[in-house]
Tab-separated table of C-alpha atoms and ligand atoms in Angstrom:
chain	number	residue	atom	x	y	z
A	1	UNK	CA	73.865	-36.573	-46.224
A	2	UNK	CA	73.762	-36.851	-42.417
A	3	UNK	CA	75.090	-33.777	-40.609
A	4	UNK	CA	77.595	-34.718	-37.923
A	5	UNK	CA	79.130	-33.033	-34.897
A	6	UNK	CA	82.697	-33.873	-33.932
A	7	UNK	CA	83.671	-34.234	-30.291
A	8	UNK	CA	87.301	-34.500	-29.317
A	9	UNK	CA	88.160	-35.942	-25.899
A	10	UNK	CA	91.793	-36.371	-24.844
A	11	UNK	CA	92.895	-36.170	-28.447
A	12	UNK	CA	90.376	-38.761	-29.680
A	13	UNK	CA	87.688	-37.418	-32.036
A	14	UNK	CA	84.312	-39.048	-32.562
A	15	UNK	CA	81.525	-38.104	-34.945
A	16	UNK	CA	78.001	-37.736	-33.572
A	17	UNK	CA	75.057	-37.716	-36.010
A	18	UNK	CA	72.737	-34.667	-35.883
A	19	UNK	CA	69.047	-35.514	-36.357
A	20	UNK	CA	66.604	-32.858	-37.536
A	21	UNK	CA	62.963	-32.924	-36.406
A	22	UNK	CA	60.002	-31.399	-38.250
A	23	UNK	CA	60.295	-28.334	-35.988
A	24	UNK	CA	62.133	-27.400	-32.820
A	25	UNK	CA	65.797	-28.004	-31.883
A	26	UNK	CA	67.886	-30.590	-33.750
A	27	UNK	CA	69.343	-33.374	-31.599
A	28	UNK	CA	72.731	-35.031	-31.229
A	29	UNK	CA	72.267	-38.789	-31.424
A	30	UNK	CA	74.480	-39.910	-28.539
A	31	UNK	CA	73.157	-43.487	-28.461
A	32	UNK	CA	76.721	-44.803	-29.002
A	33	UNK	CA	78.499	-42.119	-26.972
A	34	UNK	CA	79.404	-44.410	-24.035
A	35	UNK	CA	80.414	-47.228	-26.384
A	36	UNK	CA	82.755	-44.864	-28.304
A	37	UNK	CA	84.119	-42.752	-25.430
A	38	UNK	CA	83.623	-44.746	-22.220
A	39	UNK	CA	81.923	-41.623	-20.831
A	40	UNK	CA	78.332	-40.778	-19.930
A	41	UNK	CA	76.549	-37.484	-20.648
A	42	UNK	CA	75.382	-35.730	-17.475
A	43	UNK	CA	72.078	-33.808	-17.496
A	44	UNK	CA	70.201	-33.783	-14.140
A	45	UNK	CA	66.546	-32.858	-14.749
A	46	UNK	CA	67.026	-33.567	-18.451
A	47	UNK	CA	67.202	-29.847	-19.296
A	48	UNK	CA	69.024	-30.604	-22.588
A	49	UNK	CA	68.014	-34.202	-23.247
A	50	UNK	CA	65.431	-35.605	-25.656
A	51	UNK	CA	64.182	-38.934	-24.314
A	52	UNK	CA	62.342	-40.010	-27.474
A	53	UNK	CA	61.066	-39.022	-30.902
A	54	UNK	CA	57.403	-38.023	-30.763
A	55	UNK	CA	54.806	-36.629	-33.168
A	56	UNK	CA	52.060	-35.944	-30.620
A	57	UNK	CA	52.688	-32.503	-29.072
A	58	UNK	CA	55.099	-29.676	-29.801
A	59	UNK	CA	55.913	-26.660	-27.623
A	60	UNK	CA	57.797	-23.604	-28.817
A	61	UNK	CA	58.728	-22.246	-25.376
A	62	UNK	CA	60.307	-19.026	-26.641
A	63	UNK	CA	57.222	-18.012	-28.603
A	64	UNK	CA	54.606	-19.554	-26.295
A	65	UNK	CA	53.199	-21.934	-28.918
A	66	UNK	CA	51.506	-25.294	-28.180
A	67	UNK	CA	50.494	-27.705	-30.959
A	68	UNK	CA	48.583	-30.983	-30.582
A	69	UNK	CA	49.394	-33.081	-33.683
A	70	UNK	CA	50.272	-29.777	-35.417
A	71	UNK	CA	47.061	-27.904	-34.537
A	72	UNK	CA	47.442	-24.734	-32.381
A	73	UNK	CA	45.797	-25.171	-28.977
A	74	UNK	CA	43.801	-21.970	-29.518
A	75	UNK	CA	42.073	-23.438	-32.603
A	76	UNK	CA	41.303	-26.740	-30.878
A	77	UNK	CA	39.752	-24.985	-27.861
A	78	UNK	CA	37.620	-22.843	-30.151
A	79	UNK	CA	36.538	-25.499	-32.672
A	80	UNK	CA	36.568	-28.885	-30.902
A	81	UNK	CA	35.289	-30.599	-27.813
A	82	UNK	CA	37.446	-32.761	-25.579
A	83	UNK	CA	36.608	-36.119	-27.159
A	84	UNK	CA	37.554	-34.814	-30.620
A	85	UNK	CA	40.883	-33.621	-29.190
A	86	UNK	CA	41.314	-36.968	-27.416
A	87	UNK	CA	40.780	-38.766	-30.727
A	88	UNK	CA	43.304	-36.425	-32.406
A	89	UNK	CA	45.973	-37.073	-29.746
A	90	UNK	CA	45.374	-40.824	-29.826
A	91	UNK	CA	45.097	-41.401	-33.593
A	92	UNK	CA	46.898	-38.395	-35.116
A	93	UNK	CA	43.971	-36.974	-37.095
A	94	UNK	CA	40.724	-35.214	-36.211
A	95	UNK	CA	37.823	-37.698	-36.440
A	96	UNK	CA	35.240	-37.619	-39.220
A	97	UNK	CA	31.593	-37.989	-38.175
A	98	UNK	CA	31.542	-41.810	-38.103
A	99	UNK	CA	34.949	-42.002	-36.363
A	100	UNK	CA	33.748	-39.514	-33.788
A	101	UNK	CA	30.521	-41.460	-33.177
A	102	UNK	CA	32.250	-44.847	-32.731
A	103	UNK	CA	34.937	-43.320	-30.505
A	104	UNK	CA	32.312	-41.628	-28.322
A	105	UNK	CA	30.304	-44.883	-28.247
A	106	UNK	CA	33.353	-46.799	-27.037
A	107	UNK	CA	34.324	-44.250	-24.377
A	108	UNK	CA	30.741	-43.940	-23.151
A	109	UNK	CA	30.323	-47.703	-22.822
A	110	UNK	CA	33.565	-48.176	-20.894
A	111	UNK	CA	32.794	-45.477	-18.324
A	112	UNK	CA	31.428	-47.776	-15.608
A	113	UNK	CA	33.679	-49.466	-13.030
A	114	UNK	CA	33.595	-53.166	-12.123
A	115	UNK	CA	31.182	-53.269	-9.168
A	116	UNK	CA	33.868	-54.835	-6.952
A	117	UNK	CA	36.176	-51.849	-7.575
A	118	UNK	CA	33.640	-49.666	-5.804
A	119	UNK	CA	34.548	-51.444	-2.565
A	120	UNK	CA	38.173	-50.281	-2.915
A	121	UNK	CA	37.136	-46.801	-1.843
A	122	UNK	CA	35.985	-48.137	1.537
A	123	UNK	CA	39.612	-48.861	2.429
A	124	UNK	CA	40.515	-45.172	2.391
A	125	UNK	CA	39.900	-42.689	5.192
A	126	UNK	CA	37.221	-40.184	4.184
A	127	UNK	CA	39.815	-37.398	4.510
A	128	UNK	CA	42.380	-39.120	2.278
A	129	UNK	CA	43.697	-36.786	-0.418
A	130	UNK	CA	41.793	-37.767	-3.592
A	131	UNK	CA	45.086	-38.061	-5.490
A	132	UNK	CA	46.040	-40.907	-3.137
A	133	UNK	CA	42.729	-42.554	-4.016
A	134	UNK	CA	43.365	-42.045	-7.747
A	135	UNK	CA	46.812	-43.652	-7.547
A	136	UNK	CA	45.385	-46.622	-5.639
A	137	UNK	CA	42.187	-47.254	-7.581
A	138	UNK	CA	43.696	-46.687	-11.054
A	139	UNK	CA	46.566	-49.016	-10.155
A	140	UNK	CA	43.978	-51.547	-8.964
A	141	UNK	CA	42.425	-51.592	-12.453
A	142	UNK	CA	45.438	-53.792	-13.286
A	143	UNK	CA	43.897	-56.501	-11.123
A	144	UNK	CA	40.723	-56.438	-13.214
A	145	UNK	CA	42.159	-56.228	-16.724
A	146	UNK	CA	45.762	-57.393	-16.478
A	147	UNK	CA	45.097	-61.018	-17.445
A	148	UNK	CA	43.527	-60.356	-20.830
A	149	UNK	CA	46.002	-57.693	-21.942
A	150	UNK	CA	48.635	-58.382	-24.539
A	151	UNK	CA	50.345	-54.959	-24.739
A	152	UNK	CA	51.795	-55.933	-28.141
A	153	UNK	CA	48.309	-56.506	-29.605
A	154	UNK	CA	47.092	-53.135	-31.038
A	155	UNK	CA	43.435	-53.999	-30.459
A	156	UNK	CA	44.030	-54.885	-26.791
A	157	UNK	CA	46.112	-51.700	-26.339
A	158	UNK	CA	43.245	-49.690	-27.852
A	159	UNK	CA	40.656	-51.226	-25.490
A	160	UNK	CA	42.904	-50.542	-22.486
A	161	UNK	CA	43.404	-46.934	-23.689
A	162	UNK	CA	39.652	-46.384	-24.104
A	163	UNK	CA	38.974	-47.979	-20.699
A	164	UNK	CA	41.409	-45.589	-19.015
A	165	UNK	CA	40.058	-42.460	-20.754
A	166	UNK	CA	36.490	-43.570	-19.981
A	167	UNK	CA	36.947	-44.592	-16.356
A	168	UNK	CA	39.078	-41.726	-15.061
A	169	UNK	CA	36.137	-39.282	-14.682
A	170	UNK	CA	34.096	-41.978	-12.921
A	171	UNK	CA	36.924	-42.796	-10.484
A	172	UNK	CA	37.588	-39.079	-9.885
A	173	UNK	CA	33.925	-38.341	-9.140
A	174	UNK	CA	33.725	-41.412	-6.901
A	175	UNK	CA	36.790	-40.212	-4.954
A	176	UNK	CA	35.144	-36.809	-4.477
A	177	UNK	CA	31.794	-38.253	-3.366
A	178	UNK	CA	33.465	-40.796	-1.095
A	179	UNK	CA	35.354	-37.968	0.667
A	180	UNK	CA	31.990	-36.294	1.401
A	181	UNK	CA	30.177	-39.425	2.549
A	182	UNK	CA	27.918	-39.269	-0.515
A	183	UNK	CA	26.845	-42.280	-2.609
A	184	UNK	CA	29.327	-43.325	-5.296
A	185	UNK	CA	27.894	-42.158	-8.636
A	186	UNK	CA	27.248	-43.985	-11.888
A	187	UNK	CA	27.863	-42.466	-15.346
A	188	UNK	CA	24.923	-41.459	-17.555
A	189	UNK	CA	25.381	-42.487	-21.203
A	190	UNK	CA	23.112	-39.720	-22.499
A	191	UNK	CA	25.606	-37.031	-21.381
A	192	UNK	CA	28.783	-35.689	-22.998
A	193	UNK	CA	32.154	-36.402	-21.381
A	194	UNK	CA	32.276	-33.066	-19.504
A	195	UNK	CA	28.547	-33.113	-18.623
A	196	UNK	CA	28.892	-36.685	-17.349
A	197	UNK	CA	31.807	-35.713	-15.134
A	198	UNK	CA	29.924	-32.752	-13.635
A	199	UNK	CA	26.816	-34.878	-13.129
A	200	UNK	CA	28.793	-37.607	-11.338
A	201	UNK	CA	30.565	-34.977	-9.243
A	202	UNK	CA	27.559	-32.958	-8.092
A	203	UNK	CA	24.279	-34.827	-8.723
A	204	UNK	CA	22.582	-36.438	-5.709
A	205	UNK	CA	20.083	-39.312	-6.051
A	206	UNK	CA	17.357	-37.319	-4.329
A	207	UNK	CA	16.886	-34.651	-6.998
A	208	UNK	CA	17.688	-33.936	-10.661
A	209	UNK	CA	20.948	-32.038	-11.325
A	210	UNK	CA	20.780	-29.146	-13.760
A	211	UNK	CA	23.973	-28.997	-15.841
A	212	UNK	CA	24.941	-25.376	-16.395
A	213	UNK	CA	26.142	-25.109	-20.031
A	214	UNK	CA	28.673	-22.410	-19.067
A	215	UNK	CA	30.258	-24.738	-16.519
A	216	UNK	CA	30.150	-27.727	-18.890
A	217	UNK	CA	31.899	-25.709	-21.610
A	218	UNK	CA	34.503	-24.443	-19.127
A	219	UNK	CA	35.188	-28.018	-17.984
A	220	UNK	CA	35.547	-29.153	-21.597
A	221	UNK	CA	38.093	-26.376	-22.220
A	222	UNK	CA	39.992	-27.293	-19.049
A	223	UNK	CA	40.167	-30.922	-20.214
A	224	UNK	CA	41.500	-29.839	-23.639
A	225	UNK	CA	44.152	-27.524	-22.165
A	226	UNK	CA	45.485	-30.187	-19.796
A	227	UNK	CA	45.408	-33.139	-22.235
A	228	UNK	CA	49.082	-33.399	-23.230
A	229	UNK	CA	52.353	-31.492	-22.991
A	230	UNK	CA	55.379	-33.275	-24.524
A	231	UNK	CA	57.692	-35.215	-22.171
A	232	UNK	CA	56.809	-33.531	-18.840
A	233	UNK	CA	57.598	-35.282	-15.560
A	234	UNK	CA	54.427	-37.387	-15.381
A	235	UNK	CA	54.463	-38.352	-19.073
A	236	UNK	CA	58.116	-39.341	-18.781
A	237	UNK	CA	57.157	-41.455	-15.747
A	238	UNK	CA	54.469	-43.227	-17.775
A	239	UNK	CA	56.929	-43.865	-20.601
A	240	UNK	CA	59.606	-45.167	-18.238
A	241	UNK	CA	57.132	-47.502	-16.503
A	242	UNK	CA	55.823	-48.615	-19.896
A	243	UNK	CA	59.346	-49.287	-21.160
A	244	UNK	CA	59.578	-52.181	-18.686
A	245	UNK	CA	56.438	-53.613	-20.364
A	246	UNK	CA	54.310	-52.906	-17.280
A	247	UNK	CA	50.576	-52.956	-18.009
A	248	UNK	CA	49.009	-49.580	-18.957
A	249	UNK	CA	46.914	-49.310	-15.783
A	250	UNK	CA	50.057	-49.528	-13.623
A	251	UNK	CA	51.788	-47.018	-15.946
A	252	UNK	CA	48.969	-44.466	-15.687
A	253	UNK	CA	48.904	-44.921	-11.907
A	254	UNK	CA	52.615	-44.017	-11.849
A	255	UNK	CA	51.870	-40.930	-13.963
A	256	UNK	CA	49.189	-39.825	-11.480
A	257	UNK	CA	51.695	-40.158	-8.654
A	258	UNK	CA	54.254	-37.999	-10.500
A	259	UNK	CA	51.643	-35.372	-11.424
A	260	UNK	CA	50.703	-34.929	-7.747
A	261	UNK	CA	53.859	-32.954	-6.884
A	262	UNK	CA	53.368	-29.182	-6.326
A	263	UNK	CA	56.199	-28.476	-8.774
A	264	UNK	CA	54.098	-30.196	-11.463
A	265	UNK	CA	50.362	-30.851	-11.562
A	266	UNK	CA	49.905	-30.061	-7.880
A	267	UNK	CA	50.695	-26.400	-8.596
A	268	UNK	CA	47.050	-25.468	-9.297
A	269	UNK	CA	46.070	-26.395	-5.739
A	270	UNK	CA	49.217	-24.608	-4.468
A	271	UNK	CA	48.304	-21.431	-6.413
A	272	UNK	CA	44.952	-21.122	-4.656
A	273	UNK	CA	46.634	-21.692	-1.279
A	274	UNK	CA	49.168	-18.997	-2.184
A	275	UNK	CA	46.509	-16.475	-3.276
A	276	UNK	CA	44.622	-17.053	-0.005
A	277	UNK	CA	47.932	-16.678	1.892
A	278	UNK	CA	48.580	-13.344	0.136
A	279	UNK	CA	45.058	-12.352	1.110
A	280	UNK	CA	45.128	-8.824	-0.276
A	281	UNK	CA	46.729	-6.859	-3.120
A	282	UNK	CA	48.441	-4.830	-0.395
A	283	UNK	CA	50.604	-7.867	0.486
A	284	UNK	CA	51.709	-8.730	-3.061
A	285	UNK	CA	55.043	-6.891	-2.982
A	286	UNK	CA	56.095	-8.756	0.184
A	287	UNK	CA	55.440	-12.115	-1.488
A	288	UNK	CA	57.184	-11.063	-4.704
A	289	UNK	CA	60.277	-10.213	-2.633
A	290	UNK	CA	60.047	-13.588	-0.866
A	291	UNK	CA	59.825	-15.368	-4.234
A	292	UNK	CA	63.038	-13.624	-5.320
A	293	UNK	CA	64.892	-14.408	-2.081
A	294	UNK	CA	67.151	-17.435	-2.556
A	295	UNK	CA	67.075	-18.097	1.179
A	296	UNK	CA	63.300	-18.252	1.215
A	297	UNK	CA	61.784	-21.528	-0.068
A	298	UNK	CA	58.648	-19.604	-1.159
A	299	UNK	CA	58.096	-19.631	-4.912
A	300	UNK	CA	55.396	-17.927	-6.918
A	301	UNK	CA	53.216	-20.958	-7.631
A	302	UNK	CA	51.767	-20.981	-11.122
A	303	UNK	CA	54.773	-19.029	-12.400
A	304	UNK	CA	57.730	-20.330	-14.378
A	305	UNK	CA	58.115	-23.325	-16.623
A	306	UNK	CA	60.909	-25.591	-17.814
A	307	UNK	CA	60.000	-25.035	-21.449
A	308	UNK	CA	57.917	-21.849	-21.704
A	309	UNK	CA	60.109	-18.760	-21.536
A	310	UNK	CA	57.085	-16.774	-22.680
A	311	UNK	CA	53.449	-16.693	-21.644
A	312	UNK	CA	52.027	-20.262	-21.488
A	313	UNK	CA	49.302	-20.149	-24.188
A	314	UNK	CA	47.138	-22.305	-21.905
A	315	UNK	CA	47.377	-19.663	-19.168
A	316	UNK	CA	46.151	-17.026	-21.624
A	317	UNK	CA	43.121	-19.180	-22.454
A	318	UNK	CA	42.534	-19.978	-18.765
A	319	UNK	CA	42.651	-16.277	-17.889
A	320	UNK	CA	39.944	-15.585	-20.494
A	321	UNK	CA	37.938	-18.565	-19.208
A	322	UNK	CA	38.279	-17.088	-15.736
A	323	UNK	CA	36.725	-13.807	-16.801
A	324	UNK	CA	34.022	-15.567	-18.865
A	325	UNK	CA	33.012	-18.047	-16.155
A	326	UNK	CA	33.043	-15.563	-13.268
A	327	UNK	CA	31.149	-13.063	-15.434
A	328	UNK	CA	28.539	-15.541	-16.659
A	329	UNK	CA	28.075	-16.946	-13.143
A	330	UNK	CA	28.061	-13.422	-11.752
A	331	UNK	CA	30.828	-14.224	-9.257
A	332	UNK	CA	33.119	-11.542	-7.889
A	333	UNK	CA	36.135	-13.434	-6.508
A	334	UNK	CA	38.730	-11.244	-4.743
A	335	UNK	CA	41.337	-13.943	-5.485
A	336	UNK	CA	41.041	-13.075	-9.176
A	337	UNK	CA	41.853	-9.457	-8.388
A	338	UNK	CA	44.918	-10.603	-6.415
A	339	UNK	CA	45.982	-12.926	-9.254
A	340	UNK	CA	45.649	-10.211	-11.923
A	341	UNK	CA	47.595	-7.680	-9.806
A	342	UNK	CA	50.223	-10.292	-8.894
A	343	UNK	CA	50.697	-11.101	-12.586
A	344	UNK	CA	50.928	-7.413	-13.500
A	345	UNK	CA	53.561	-6.649	-10.846
A	346	UNK	CA	55.588	-9.823	-11.472
A	347	UNK	CA	55.731	-9.281	-15.225
A	348	UNK	CA	57.162	-5.789	-14.655
A	349	UNK	CA	59.761	-7.018	-12.137
A	350	UNK	CA	63.350	-7.380	-13.479
A	351	UNK	CA	63.828	-10.716	-11.615
A	352	UNK	CA	60.901	-12.341	-13.457
A	353	UNK	CA	61.765	-10.627	-16.726
A	354	UNK	CA	65.407	-11.750	-16.653
A	355	UNK	CA	64.499	-15.344	-15.689
A	356	UNK	CA	61.620	-15.332	-18.210
A	357	UNK	CA	59.096	-16.393	-15.586
A	358	UNK	CA	55.529	-16.127	-16.839
A	359	UNK	CA	52.188	-17.488	-15.604
A	360	UNK	CA	51.731	-21.137	-16.531
A	361	UNK	CA	48.579	-23.221	-17.003
A	362	UNK	CA	48.129	-23.561	-13.241
A	363	UNK	CA	48.035	-19.852	-12.417
A	364	UNK	CA	44.381	-19.197	-13.288
A	365	UNK	CA	42.947	-22.721	-13.318
A	366	UNK	CA	42.444	-22.755	-9.533
A	367	UNK	CA	40.220	-19.677	-9.698
A	368	UNK	CA	38.101	-21.255	-12.442
A	369	UNK	CA	37.823	-24.511	-10.471
A	370	UNK	CA	36.764	-22.508	-7.409
A	371	UNK	CA	34.046	-20.794	-9.468
A	372	UNK	CA	32.881	-24.265	-10.580
A	373	UNK	CA	32.628	-25.158	-6.868
A	374	UNK	CA	35.369	-27.766	-7.160
A	375	UNK	CA	37.412	-28.102	-3.942
A	376	UNK	CA	41.211	-27.486	-4.157
A	377	UNK	CA	42.043	-31.123	-3.355
A	378	UNK	CA	40.268	-32.097	-6.602
A	379	UNK	CA	42.186	-29.664	-8.880
A	380	UNK	CA	45.063	-32.049	-9.645
A	381	UNK	CA	42.626	-34.957	-9.888
A	382	UNK	CA	40.919	-33.131	-12.769
A	383	UNK	CA	44.329	-32.448	-14.299
A	384	UNK	CA	45.003	-36.240	-14.155
A	385	UNK	CA	41.635	-37.004	-15.815
A	386	UNK	CA	42.542	-34.783	-18.759
A	387	UNK	CA	46.208	-35.822	-18.935
A	388	UNK	CA	45.271	-39.514	-19.119
A	389	UNK	CA	44.526	-38.914	-22.816
A	390	UNK	CA	48.086	-37.636	-23.342
A	391	UNK	CA	49.582	-40.383	-21.208
A	392	UNK	CA	47.861	-43.201	-23.132
A	393	UNK	CA	48.686	-41.523	-26.480
A	394	UNK	CA	52.360	-41.291	-25.498
A	395	UNK	CA	52.323	-44.863	-24.119
A	396	UNK	CA	50.911	-46.174	-27.415
A	397	UNK	CA	53.497	-44.177	-29.371
A	398	UNK	CA	56.264	-45.659	-27.226
A	399	UNK	CA	54.892	-49.215	-27.616
A	400	UNK	CA	54.998	-48.873	-31.421
A	401	UNK	CA	58.418	-47.150	-31.559
A	402	UNK	CA	60.979	-49.533	-33.148
A	403	UNK	CA	63.714	-47.755	-31.157
A	404	UNK	CA	61.887	-48.486	-27.884
A	405	UNK	CA	63.860	-50.304	-25.206
A	406	UNK	CA	63.741	-50.361	-21.429
A	407	UNK	CA	64.723	-46.955	-20.029
A	408	UNK	CA	67.755	-47.319	-17.791
A	409	UNK	CA	69.708	-44.068	-17.161
A	410	UNK	CA	73.292	-44.256	-15.887
A	411	UNK	CA	74.878	-41.986	-13.212
A	412	UNK	CA	77.904	-40.005	-12.125
A	413	UNK	CA	79.049	-42.037	-9.118
A	414	UNK	CA	80.449	-39.873	-6.319
A	415	UNK	CA	80.283	-42.407	-3.494
A	416	UNK	CA	82.891	-44.482	-1.640
A	417	UNK	CA	85.397	-46.473	-3.668
A	418	UNK	CA	85.998	-50.142	-2.968
A	419	UNK	CA	86.452	-50.500	0.821
A	420	UNK	CA	87.822	-53.465	2.777
A	421	UNK	CA	85.155	-54.922	5.014
A	422	UNK	CA	86.446	-55.055	8.553
A	423	UNK	CA	84.215	-55.459	11.556
A	424	UNK	CA	85.519	-53.355	14.463
A	425	UNK	CA	83.974	-55.849	17.013
B	501	LIG	C1	53.258	-27.925	-14.884
B	501	LIG	O1	56.707	-29.784	-17.862
B	501	LIG	C2	55.512	-29.466	-18.135
B	501	LIG	O2	55.111	-29.331	-19.297
B	501	LIG	C3	54.608	-29.325	-16.930
B	501	LIG	C4	53.185	-28.842	-17.217
B	501	LIG	C5	52.402	-29.845	-17.995
B	501	LIG	O3	51.417	-29.457	-18.637
B	501	LIG	O4	52.721	-31.059	-17.871
B	501	LIG	O5	53.226	-27.612	-17.950
B	501	LIG	C6	52.417	-28.590	-15.924
B	501	LIG	O6	53.877	-28.614	-14.107
B	501	LIG	C7	53.379	-26.419	-14.885
B	501	LIG	C8	54.396	-25.917	-13.810
B	501	LIG	C9	53.649	-25.853	-12.478
B	501	LIG	N1	54.598	-25.551	-11.366
B	501	LIG	C10	54.592	-24.389	-10.760
B	501	LIG	O7	53.901	-23.421	-11.088
B	501	LIG	C11	55.515	-24.340	-9.543
B	501	LIG	C12	56.323	-23.036	-9.556
B	501	LIG	N2	57.289	-23.079	-10.643
B	501	LIG	C13	58.620	-23.555	-10.357
B	501	LIG	O8	58.698	-24.530	-9.368
B	501	LIG	C14	59.458	-23.792	-11.609
B	501	LIG	O9	59.258	-22.716	-12.422
B	501	LIG	C15	59.249	-25.064	-12.390
B	501	LIG	C16	59.374	-26.274	-11.553
B	501	LIG	C17	57.925	-25.054	-13.064
B	501	LIG	C18	60.330	-25.096	-13.480
B	501	LIG	O10	61.529	-25.235	-12.816
B	501	LIG	P1	62.905	-25.348	-13.648
B	501	LIG	O11	62.684	-25.431	-15.100
B	501	LIG	O12	63.721	-26.429	-13.020
B	501	LIG	O13	63.538	-23.962	-13.438
B	501	LIG	P2	64.358	-23.557	-12.172
B	501	LIG	O14	63.687	-24.101	-10.944
B	501	LIG	O15	65.789	-23.905	-12.405
B	501	LIG	O16	64.152	-21.992	-12.187
B	501	LIG	C19	65.001	-21.165	-12.963
B	501	LIG	C20	65.243	-19.953	-12.067
B	501	LIG	C21	65.733	-20.335	-10.675
B	501	LIG	O17	66.505	-19.266	-10.221
B	501	LIG	P3	68.127	-19.430	-10.283
B	501	LIG	O18	68.462	-20.713	-9.514
B	501	LIG	O19	68.464	-19.560	-11.754
B	501	LIG	O20	68.649	-18.172	-9.611
B	501	LIG	O21	63.994	-19.264	-11.858
B	501	LIG	C22	63.644	-19.309	-10.477
B	501	LIG	C23	64.482	-20.395	-9.829
B	501	LIG	O22	64.735	-20.085	-8.483
B	501	LIG	N3	62.238	-19.643	-10.424
B	501	LIG	C24	61.338	-19.060	-9.638
B	501	LIG	C25	60.115	-19.677	-9.955
B	501	LIG	N4	60.304	-20.592	-10.883
B	501	LIG	C26	61.618	-20.586	-11.165
B	501	LIG	N5	61.458	-18.075	-8.705
B	501	LIG	C27	60.304	-17.719	-8.082
B	501	LIG	N6	59.095	-18.263	-8.328
B	501	LIG	C28	58.966	-19.237	-9.251
B	501	LIG	N7	57.773	-19.776	-9.499
C-alpha cells in the first residue's frame, strides 16, 4: 500500500505519494503538484530536491559513508584498480576476468585522438587554463563522432562512453604538454590507465620515463575517489544537457565546465592557493576568523559539503595517501603541516562544529598532486578525467530511465507585471 502525505492549501487537501528508496531519505513524489495545486515548489540550490532515481552512488552524509553500486569506497580503493571501479559504475557489477580484459582492451584501443583533433590545441594560447582546453577539445569530439551516434542505440552509447573514458587522459596530458611547449603525447597500450596517464604527462621523446609505482598507485586511488558522487553540480549539468538529447560529448563538455568552479571541482586548486596564502601555522587563527566572518568572502577551501555533515570518507583516504606518498617519496612539504594544523584547529572550533564543516575530498588532494609534481592548474583537470566515468554512467542511466524527460525547472517570478509599452520620445 503506497504511503501518502496530505498537503492542505487554502482548505483544499491533496495526497502526495511517498516513495521509499533502498537506503537514504524517502521522497515525496510531487510530479503532479503543479497540476493539482497550481503552485510550484521552491528549492534554490536543490537542497531538498531529488532530481532522479539512481542506483549508481549513495552518500550517507551524516555518517560519512560513500558507496559505489553498494560497495564502500574504502573497500574499492583497497581491492580494485580504477578500471575495475569504472566497469562497476558503468555496468553495476564488478567485472570477472574476461569482462575486465575486454573492457580494458576497449578502453586501451580508444585512447588515441583523431590526428586532426591535435590541431585544435594550436588555437589556444599556451597560458590558457587547461580546463578551458578540456571544455573546448572534449566538446569538439562531437564534431568527430556526432554523425554516427544514435543515443538510443545501447551499443552506440557504449562506444561513446568508452571513447570518453579512454580519451580524457590523452586530452588532459596533451593540454598539459601544450601549455609547456612540449610535444603532444601518444598513449602506450602496454601501460595501465594510471601509468599511461603519467607517461603521457611527464615522458619526453628524448629519454625513457621511469614510472614510479608509488605515484602510479596514488594516481589510481585519486581516480577511484573522484569517479562519482551522486547528483553533484557537474553530474546534474550532464544529466540536464543529456535530457535535451544532446550528444554525450557535448554533455561531458558541459560537465567539465560546471566542475571548474572553485565551489565544486576547482576547490582542490583553491586549497593549495589558500595554504600558500596562509604560509605558516602561525597565521592559521587569523584565517579561521576570516572564514567565520560573514562580511569576509574568504572561505576555508576544502571544508564543508552540501551532503557530508561528517568527515568526507574520501578526505580520510586522501589524508592517508598524503602521508604515504610524501613518506615514500621522502618529501617534507610544509603545506601538509599547515593543512594538518588547520584541520585540527577548525575541527575544535564551535563555528565549524555547529555548522558541521569537515574537510572534503579537495582538502588534501592538492598536497598529493603537488608531491606528484602536478601543477595546480591541472588538479581539476585530473578530477574531470576521473569524474568522466561517473558522468557517462549517470548519462547512460538517465538515457535508459523510462521516467526520463527533458529537464525544465520552473521559477518564482518576482519581476515587473504586464506594462504598457509607451515610448517617451
Ligand atoms: C566538491 O556535491 C558534491 O558531491 C561535490 C563534490 C563531488 O565529488 O562532486 O564532493 C566535490 O565540490 C567538494 C566541495 C568543494 N568546495 C569547497 O571546498 C569550497 C568551500 N566549501 C563551501 O563553498 C561550501 O561548503 C560548499 C559549496 C561546498 C557547500 O555549500 P552549501 O551546501 O551551499 O552550504 P552553505 O554555503 O549554505 O554553508 C552552510 C553554512 C553557511 O553559513 P550560514 O550562511 O549558514 O551562516 O556554512 C558556512 C556558510 O557560510 N560555510 C563555510 C564554509 N562552507 C560553508 N564557512 C567557512 N568556510 C567554508 N568552507
